[in-house]
Short mmCIF file of C-alpha atoms and ligand atoms in Angstrom, two decimals:
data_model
loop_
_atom_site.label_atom_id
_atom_site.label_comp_id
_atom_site.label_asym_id
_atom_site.label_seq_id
_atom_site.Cartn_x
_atom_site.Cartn_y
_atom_site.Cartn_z
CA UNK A 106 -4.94 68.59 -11.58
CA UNK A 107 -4.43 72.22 -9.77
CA UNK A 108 -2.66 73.07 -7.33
CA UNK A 109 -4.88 74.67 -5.03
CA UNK A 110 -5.24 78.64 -4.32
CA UNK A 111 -3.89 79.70 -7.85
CA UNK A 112 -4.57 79.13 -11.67
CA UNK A 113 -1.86 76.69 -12.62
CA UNK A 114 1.51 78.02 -14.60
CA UNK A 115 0.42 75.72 -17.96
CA UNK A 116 -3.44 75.49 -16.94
CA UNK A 117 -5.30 74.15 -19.87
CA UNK A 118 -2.37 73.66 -21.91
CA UNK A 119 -0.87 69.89 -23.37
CA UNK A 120 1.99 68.61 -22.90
CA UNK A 121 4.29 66.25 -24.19
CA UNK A 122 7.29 64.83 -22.02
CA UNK A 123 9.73 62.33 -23.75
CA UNK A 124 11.65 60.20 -21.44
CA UNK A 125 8.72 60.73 -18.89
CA UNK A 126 9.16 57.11 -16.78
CA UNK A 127 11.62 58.16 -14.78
CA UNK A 128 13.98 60.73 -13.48
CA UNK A 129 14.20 64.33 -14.73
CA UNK A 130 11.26 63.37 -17.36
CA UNK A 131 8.56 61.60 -14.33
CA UNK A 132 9.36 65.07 -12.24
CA UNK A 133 8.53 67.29 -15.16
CA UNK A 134 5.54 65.17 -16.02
CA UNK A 135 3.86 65.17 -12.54
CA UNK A 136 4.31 69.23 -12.65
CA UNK A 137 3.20 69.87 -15.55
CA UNK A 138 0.12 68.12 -14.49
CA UNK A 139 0.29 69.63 -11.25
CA UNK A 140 0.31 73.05 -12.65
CA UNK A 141 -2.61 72.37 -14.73
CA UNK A 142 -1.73 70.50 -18.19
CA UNK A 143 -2.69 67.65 -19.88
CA UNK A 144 0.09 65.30 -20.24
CA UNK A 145 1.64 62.84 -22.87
CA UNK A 146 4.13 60.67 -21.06
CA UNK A 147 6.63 58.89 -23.81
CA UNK A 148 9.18 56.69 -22.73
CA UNK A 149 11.18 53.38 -23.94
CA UNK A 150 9.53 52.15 -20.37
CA UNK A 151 6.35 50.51 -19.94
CA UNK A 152 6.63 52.12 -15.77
CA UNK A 153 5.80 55.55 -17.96
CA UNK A 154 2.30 54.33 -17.88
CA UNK A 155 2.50 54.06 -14.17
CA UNK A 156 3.31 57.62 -13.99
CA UNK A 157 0.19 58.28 -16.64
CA UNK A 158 -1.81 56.35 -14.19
CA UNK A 159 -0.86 58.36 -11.03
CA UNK A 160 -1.74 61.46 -12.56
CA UNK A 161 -5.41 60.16 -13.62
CA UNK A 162 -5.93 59.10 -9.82
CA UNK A 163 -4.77 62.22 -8.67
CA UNK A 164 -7.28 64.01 -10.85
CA UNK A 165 -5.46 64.88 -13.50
CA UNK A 166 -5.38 63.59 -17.59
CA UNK A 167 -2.79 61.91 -18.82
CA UNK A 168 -1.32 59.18 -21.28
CA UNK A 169 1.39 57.01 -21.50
CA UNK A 170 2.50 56.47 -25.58
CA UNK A 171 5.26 53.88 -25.58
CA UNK A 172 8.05 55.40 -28.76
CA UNK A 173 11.52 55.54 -29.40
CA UNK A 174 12.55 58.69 -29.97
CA UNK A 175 15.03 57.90 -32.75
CA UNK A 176 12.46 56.60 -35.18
CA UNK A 177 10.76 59.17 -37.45
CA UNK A 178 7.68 57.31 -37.87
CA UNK A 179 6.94 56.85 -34.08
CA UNK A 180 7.75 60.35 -32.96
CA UNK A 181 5.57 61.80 -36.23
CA UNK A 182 2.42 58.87 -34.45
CA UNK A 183 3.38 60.38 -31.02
CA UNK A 184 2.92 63.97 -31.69
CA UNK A 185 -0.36 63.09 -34.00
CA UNK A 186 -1.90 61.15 -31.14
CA UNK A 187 -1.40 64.05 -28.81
CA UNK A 188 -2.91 66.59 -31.18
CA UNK A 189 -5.74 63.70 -31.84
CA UNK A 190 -6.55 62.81 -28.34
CA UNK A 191 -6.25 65.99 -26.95
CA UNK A 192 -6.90 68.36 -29.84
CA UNK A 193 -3.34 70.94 -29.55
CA UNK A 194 0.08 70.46 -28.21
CA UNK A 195 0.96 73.19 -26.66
CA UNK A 196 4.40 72.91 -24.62
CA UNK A 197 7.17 69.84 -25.14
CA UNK A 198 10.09 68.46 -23.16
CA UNK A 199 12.21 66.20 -25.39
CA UNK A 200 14.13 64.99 -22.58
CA UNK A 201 14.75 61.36 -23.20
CA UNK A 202 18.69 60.62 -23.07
CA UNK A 203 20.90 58.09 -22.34
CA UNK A 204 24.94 58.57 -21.01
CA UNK A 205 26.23 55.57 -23.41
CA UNK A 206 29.62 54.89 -23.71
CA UNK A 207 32.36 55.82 -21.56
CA UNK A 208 36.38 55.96 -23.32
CA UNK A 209 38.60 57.90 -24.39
CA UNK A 210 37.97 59.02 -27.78
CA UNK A 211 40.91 56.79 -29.39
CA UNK A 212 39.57 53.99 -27.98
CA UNK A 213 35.87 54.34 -28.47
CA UNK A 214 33.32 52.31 -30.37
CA UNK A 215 31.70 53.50 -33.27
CA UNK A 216 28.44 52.28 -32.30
CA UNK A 217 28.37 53.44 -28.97
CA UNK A 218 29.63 56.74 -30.43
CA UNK A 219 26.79 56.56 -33.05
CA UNK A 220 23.69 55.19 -30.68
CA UNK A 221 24.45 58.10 -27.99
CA UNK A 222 24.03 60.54 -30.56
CA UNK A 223 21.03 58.67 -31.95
CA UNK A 224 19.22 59.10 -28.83
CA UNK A 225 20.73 62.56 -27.76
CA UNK A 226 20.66 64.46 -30.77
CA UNK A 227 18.52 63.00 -33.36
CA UNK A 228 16.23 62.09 -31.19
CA UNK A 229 15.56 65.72 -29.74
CA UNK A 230 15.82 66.89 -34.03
CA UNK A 231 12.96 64.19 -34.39
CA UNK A 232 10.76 65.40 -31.45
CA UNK A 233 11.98 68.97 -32.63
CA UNK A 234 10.16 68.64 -36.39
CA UNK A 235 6.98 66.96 -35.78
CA UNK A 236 6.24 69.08 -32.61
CA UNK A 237 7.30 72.53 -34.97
CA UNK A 238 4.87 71.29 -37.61
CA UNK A 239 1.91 71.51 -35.31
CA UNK A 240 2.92 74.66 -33.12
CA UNK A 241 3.30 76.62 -36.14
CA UNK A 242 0.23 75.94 -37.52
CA UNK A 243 -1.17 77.06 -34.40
CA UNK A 244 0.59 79.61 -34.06
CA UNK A 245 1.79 79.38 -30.78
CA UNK A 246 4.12 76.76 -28.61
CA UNK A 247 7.29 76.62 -26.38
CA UNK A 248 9.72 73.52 -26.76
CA UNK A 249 12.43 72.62 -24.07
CA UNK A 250 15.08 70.82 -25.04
CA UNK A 251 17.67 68.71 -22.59
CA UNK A 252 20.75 69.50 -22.69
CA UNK A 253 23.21 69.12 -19.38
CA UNK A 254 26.22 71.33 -18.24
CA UNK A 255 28.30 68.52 -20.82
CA UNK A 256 26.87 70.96 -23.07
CA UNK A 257 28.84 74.01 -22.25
CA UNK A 258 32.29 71.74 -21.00
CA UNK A 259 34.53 68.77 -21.33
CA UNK A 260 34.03 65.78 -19.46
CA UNK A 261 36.72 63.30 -19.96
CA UNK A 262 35.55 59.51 -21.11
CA UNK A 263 32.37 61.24 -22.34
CA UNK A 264 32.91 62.34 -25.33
CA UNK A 265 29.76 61.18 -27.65
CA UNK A 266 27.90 62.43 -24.60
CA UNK A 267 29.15 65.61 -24.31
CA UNK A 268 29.14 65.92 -28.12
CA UNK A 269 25.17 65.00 -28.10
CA UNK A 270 24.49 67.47 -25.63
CA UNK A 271 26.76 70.37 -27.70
CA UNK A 272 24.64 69.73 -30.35
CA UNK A 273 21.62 70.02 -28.86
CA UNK A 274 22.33 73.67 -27.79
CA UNK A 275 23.04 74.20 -31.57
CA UNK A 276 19.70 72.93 -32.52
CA UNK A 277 17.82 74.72 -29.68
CA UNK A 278 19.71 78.40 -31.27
CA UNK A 279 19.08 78.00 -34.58
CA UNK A 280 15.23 76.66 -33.70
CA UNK A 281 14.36 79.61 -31.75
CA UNK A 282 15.54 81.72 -34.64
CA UNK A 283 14.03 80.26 -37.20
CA UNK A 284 10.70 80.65 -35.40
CA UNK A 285 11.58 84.39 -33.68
CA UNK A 286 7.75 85.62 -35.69
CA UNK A 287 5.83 81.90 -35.56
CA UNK A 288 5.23 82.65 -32.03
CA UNK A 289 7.03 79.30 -31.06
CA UNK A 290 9.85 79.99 -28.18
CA UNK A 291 12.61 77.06 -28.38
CA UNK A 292 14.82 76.58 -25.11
CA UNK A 293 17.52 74.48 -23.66
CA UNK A 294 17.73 73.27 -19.46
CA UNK A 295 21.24 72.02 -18.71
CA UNK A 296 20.84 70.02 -15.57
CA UNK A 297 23.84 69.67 -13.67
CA UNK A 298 24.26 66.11 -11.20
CA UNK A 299 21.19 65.25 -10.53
CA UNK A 300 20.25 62.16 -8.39
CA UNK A 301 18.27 60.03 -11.29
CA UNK A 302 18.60 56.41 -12.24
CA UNK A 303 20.92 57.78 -15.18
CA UNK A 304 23.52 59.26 -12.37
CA UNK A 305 23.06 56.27 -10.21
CA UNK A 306 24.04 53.61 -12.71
CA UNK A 307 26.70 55.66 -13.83
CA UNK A 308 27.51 56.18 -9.97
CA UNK A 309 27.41 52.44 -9.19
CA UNK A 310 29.28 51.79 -13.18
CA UNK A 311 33.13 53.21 -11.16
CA UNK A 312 33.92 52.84 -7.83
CA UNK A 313 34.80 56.35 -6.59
CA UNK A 314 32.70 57.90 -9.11
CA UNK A 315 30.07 58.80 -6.76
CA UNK A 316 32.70 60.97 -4.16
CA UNK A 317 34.13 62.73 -7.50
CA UNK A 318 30.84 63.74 -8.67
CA UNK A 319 29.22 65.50 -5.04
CA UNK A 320 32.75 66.97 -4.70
CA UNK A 321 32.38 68.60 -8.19
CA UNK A 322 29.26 70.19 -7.04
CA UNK A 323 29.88 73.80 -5.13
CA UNK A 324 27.24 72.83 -2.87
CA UNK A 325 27.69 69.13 -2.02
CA UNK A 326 24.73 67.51 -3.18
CA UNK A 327 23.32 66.14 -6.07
CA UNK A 328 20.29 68.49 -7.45
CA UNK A 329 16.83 66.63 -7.41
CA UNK A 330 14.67 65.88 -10.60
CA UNK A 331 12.11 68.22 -9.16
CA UNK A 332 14.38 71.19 -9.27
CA UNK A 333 14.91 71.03 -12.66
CA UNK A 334 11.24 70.18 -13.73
CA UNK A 335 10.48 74.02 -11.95
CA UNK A 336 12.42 74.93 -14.50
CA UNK A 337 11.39 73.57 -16.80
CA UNK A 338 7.11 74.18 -16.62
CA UNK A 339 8.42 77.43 -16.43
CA UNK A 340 10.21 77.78 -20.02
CA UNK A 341 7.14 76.53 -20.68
CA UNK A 342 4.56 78.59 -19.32
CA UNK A 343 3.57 82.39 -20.96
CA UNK A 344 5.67 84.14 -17.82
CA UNK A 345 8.36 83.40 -19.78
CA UNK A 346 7.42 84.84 -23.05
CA UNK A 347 10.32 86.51 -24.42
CA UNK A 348 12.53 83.91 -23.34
CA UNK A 349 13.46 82.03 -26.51
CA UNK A 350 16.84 80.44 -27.38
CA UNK A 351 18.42 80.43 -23.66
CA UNK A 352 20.65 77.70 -22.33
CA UNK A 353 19.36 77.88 -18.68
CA UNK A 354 21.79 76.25 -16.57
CA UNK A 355 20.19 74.00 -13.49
CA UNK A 356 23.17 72.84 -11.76
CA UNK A 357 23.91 75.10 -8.37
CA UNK A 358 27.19 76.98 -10.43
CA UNK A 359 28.65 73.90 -11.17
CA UNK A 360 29.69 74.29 -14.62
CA UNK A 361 30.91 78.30 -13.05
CA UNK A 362 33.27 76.63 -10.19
P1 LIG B 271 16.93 58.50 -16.80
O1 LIG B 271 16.61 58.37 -15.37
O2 LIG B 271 17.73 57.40 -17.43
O3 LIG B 271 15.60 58.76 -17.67
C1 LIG B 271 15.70 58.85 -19.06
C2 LIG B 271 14.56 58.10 -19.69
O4 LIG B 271 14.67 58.23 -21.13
C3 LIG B 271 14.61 56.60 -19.39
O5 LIG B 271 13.34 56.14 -18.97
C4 LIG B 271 15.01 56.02 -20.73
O6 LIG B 271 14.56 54.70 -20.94
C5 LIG B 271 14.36 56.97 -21.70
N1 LIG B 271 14.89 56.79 -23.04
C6 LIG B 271 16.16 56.47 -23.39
N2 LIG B 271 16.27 56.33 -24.72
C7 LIG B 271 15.03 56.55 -25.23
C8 LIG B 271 14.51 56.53 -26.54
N3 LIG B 271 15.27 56.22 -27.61
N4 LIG B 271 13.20 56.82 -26.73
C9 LIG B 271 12.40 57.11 -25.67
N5 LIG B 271 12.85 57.13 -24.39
C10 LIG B 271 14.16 56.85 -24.17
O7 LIG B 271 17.75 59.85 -17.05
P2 LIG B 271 17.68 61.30 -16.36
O8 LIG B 271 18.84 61.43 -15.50
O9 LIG B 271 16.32 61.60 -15.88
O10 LIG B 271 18.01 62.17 -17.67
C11 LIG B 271 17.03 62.82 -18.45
C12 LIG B 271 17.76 63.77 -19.38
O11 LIG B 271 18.54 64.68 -18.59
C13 LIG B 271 18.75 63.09 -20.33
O12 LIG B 271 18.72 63.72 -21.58
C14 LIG B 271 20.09 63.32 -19.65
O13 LIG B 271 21.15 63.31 -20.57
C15 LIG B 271 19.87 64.69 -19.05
N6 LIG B 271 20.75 65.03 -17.94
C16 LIG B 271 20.76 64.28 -16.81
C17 LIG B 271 21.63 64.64 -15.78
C18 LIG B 271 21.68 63.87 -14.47
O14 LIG B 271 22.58 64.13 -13.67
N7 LIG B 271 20.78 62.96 -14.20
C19 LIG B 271 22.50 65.72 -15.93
C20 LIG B 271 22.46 66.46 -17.11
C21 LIG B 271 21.57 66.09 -18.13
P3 LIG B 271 15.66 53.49 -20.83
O15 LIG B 271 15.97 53.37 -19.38
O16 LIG B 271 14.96 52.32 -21.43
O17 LIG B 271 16.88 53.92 -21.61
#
């Protein structure tokens, strides 16, 4: 699928999107396509083949591989199948997430502590190893991981969340410098509040919750999934070739009030 008038920004290339059903991870999904990729969609949700499927009617190829990302052995089958069915992988966005548990540290679970950095953090480490494996033996890649401005600050009640999404930035540094001369570029997008499912059941989870978070945001409203996908195809595209280890904040100078 092209966007007509122009080559696209990834044309040719393949893609893999985790957490592609909805949200952040559907917009990046229809770009990349849009801009010229072939796209794996992986989600937890069966609606990720829906997204597969309206890529194939608009033209474009795409599939939808159902995986958790926290199990080794179905992200290792995940990035396989994309190198099998489409023959390279050349860009990734491990993007699947989840907000999980919301306390005050003294009074927090230790599973809900444990599953949202499960998901969060080992989950992007998983995606992160299988998807290194094949872009160094080609030789060439660029990885995006999620992180969110929770990254860079405190958010109270969130703690395993904002821990997650610390760690993430950690893996995305010390990736990118461990593969500064494999030709693999390793990034981080920090999204600030953008209007997803995630933010709306979180939204709709405290009353109030919804006027705190637009009047955190400098300019009043909640960023849109497509805004940070731009970003994102872009990490992943060759204009940004010496761009390798950035945390590239997507969040209107939220986290710079
Ligand atoms: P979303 O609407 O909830 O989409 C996330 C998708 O990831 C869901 O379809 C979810 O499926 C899937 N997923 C969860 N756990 C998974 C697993 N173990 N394996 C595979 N897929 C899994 O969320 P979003 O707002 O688009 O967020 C996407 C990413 O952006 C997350 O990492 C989030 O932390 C980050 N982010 C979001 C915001 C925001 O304001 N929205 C801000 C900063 C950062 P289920 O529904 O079944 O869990």
């Amino acid at each position: 699928m092209r966007t007509a008038g122009r080559p696209g920004l990834v044309e040719g290339k393949v893609a893999l999107v985790t957490g592609g059903a909805r949200g952040i991870g559907r917009a990046v999904a229809r770009l990349f396509a849009a801009e010229g990729a072939r796209v794996v969609v992986c989600d937890l949700l069966e609606e990720g083949e829906q997204v597969a499927e309206e890529i194939r009617r608009a033209g474009g190829e795409a599939v939808f591989v159902r995986a958790d990302v926290t199990r080794e052995p179905e992200v290792e089958a995940l990035v396989a199948g994309a190198v099998e069915r489409f023959g390279r992988l050349d860009c990734a966005h491990n993007n699947a997430g989840i907000t999980g548990g919301m306390a005050a540290v003294q009074d927090l679970a230790l599973h809900d502590f444990e599953q949202t950095l499960r998901v969060n953090l080992l989950g992007v480490f998983l995606c992160l190893k299988h998807e290194l494996r094949v872009m160094q033996r080609q030789g060439a890649g660029a990885i995006v991981n999620t992180s969110s401005g929770s990254g860079l600050i405190a958010t109270p009640g969130l703690a395993p969340y904002c821990a997650s999404k610390h760690g993430v930035l950690g893996l995305t540094k010390t990736a990118a410098l461990e593969n500064a001369r494999t030709g693999v570029r390793v990034n981080a997008v920090l999204p600030g509040s953008i209007d997803t499912p995630m933010l709306r059941e979180a939204m709709d989870r405290s009353p109030g919750m919804e006027k705190m978070i637009r009047a955190s945001v400098p300019s009043g409203r909640l960023g849109t999934p497509e805004e940070v996908a731009e970003a994102v195809v872009w990490l992943c595209s060759d204009r940004a070739s010496l761009v390798s280890g950035a945390s590239l904040l997507v969040d209107g100078a939220t986290v710079n009030r």
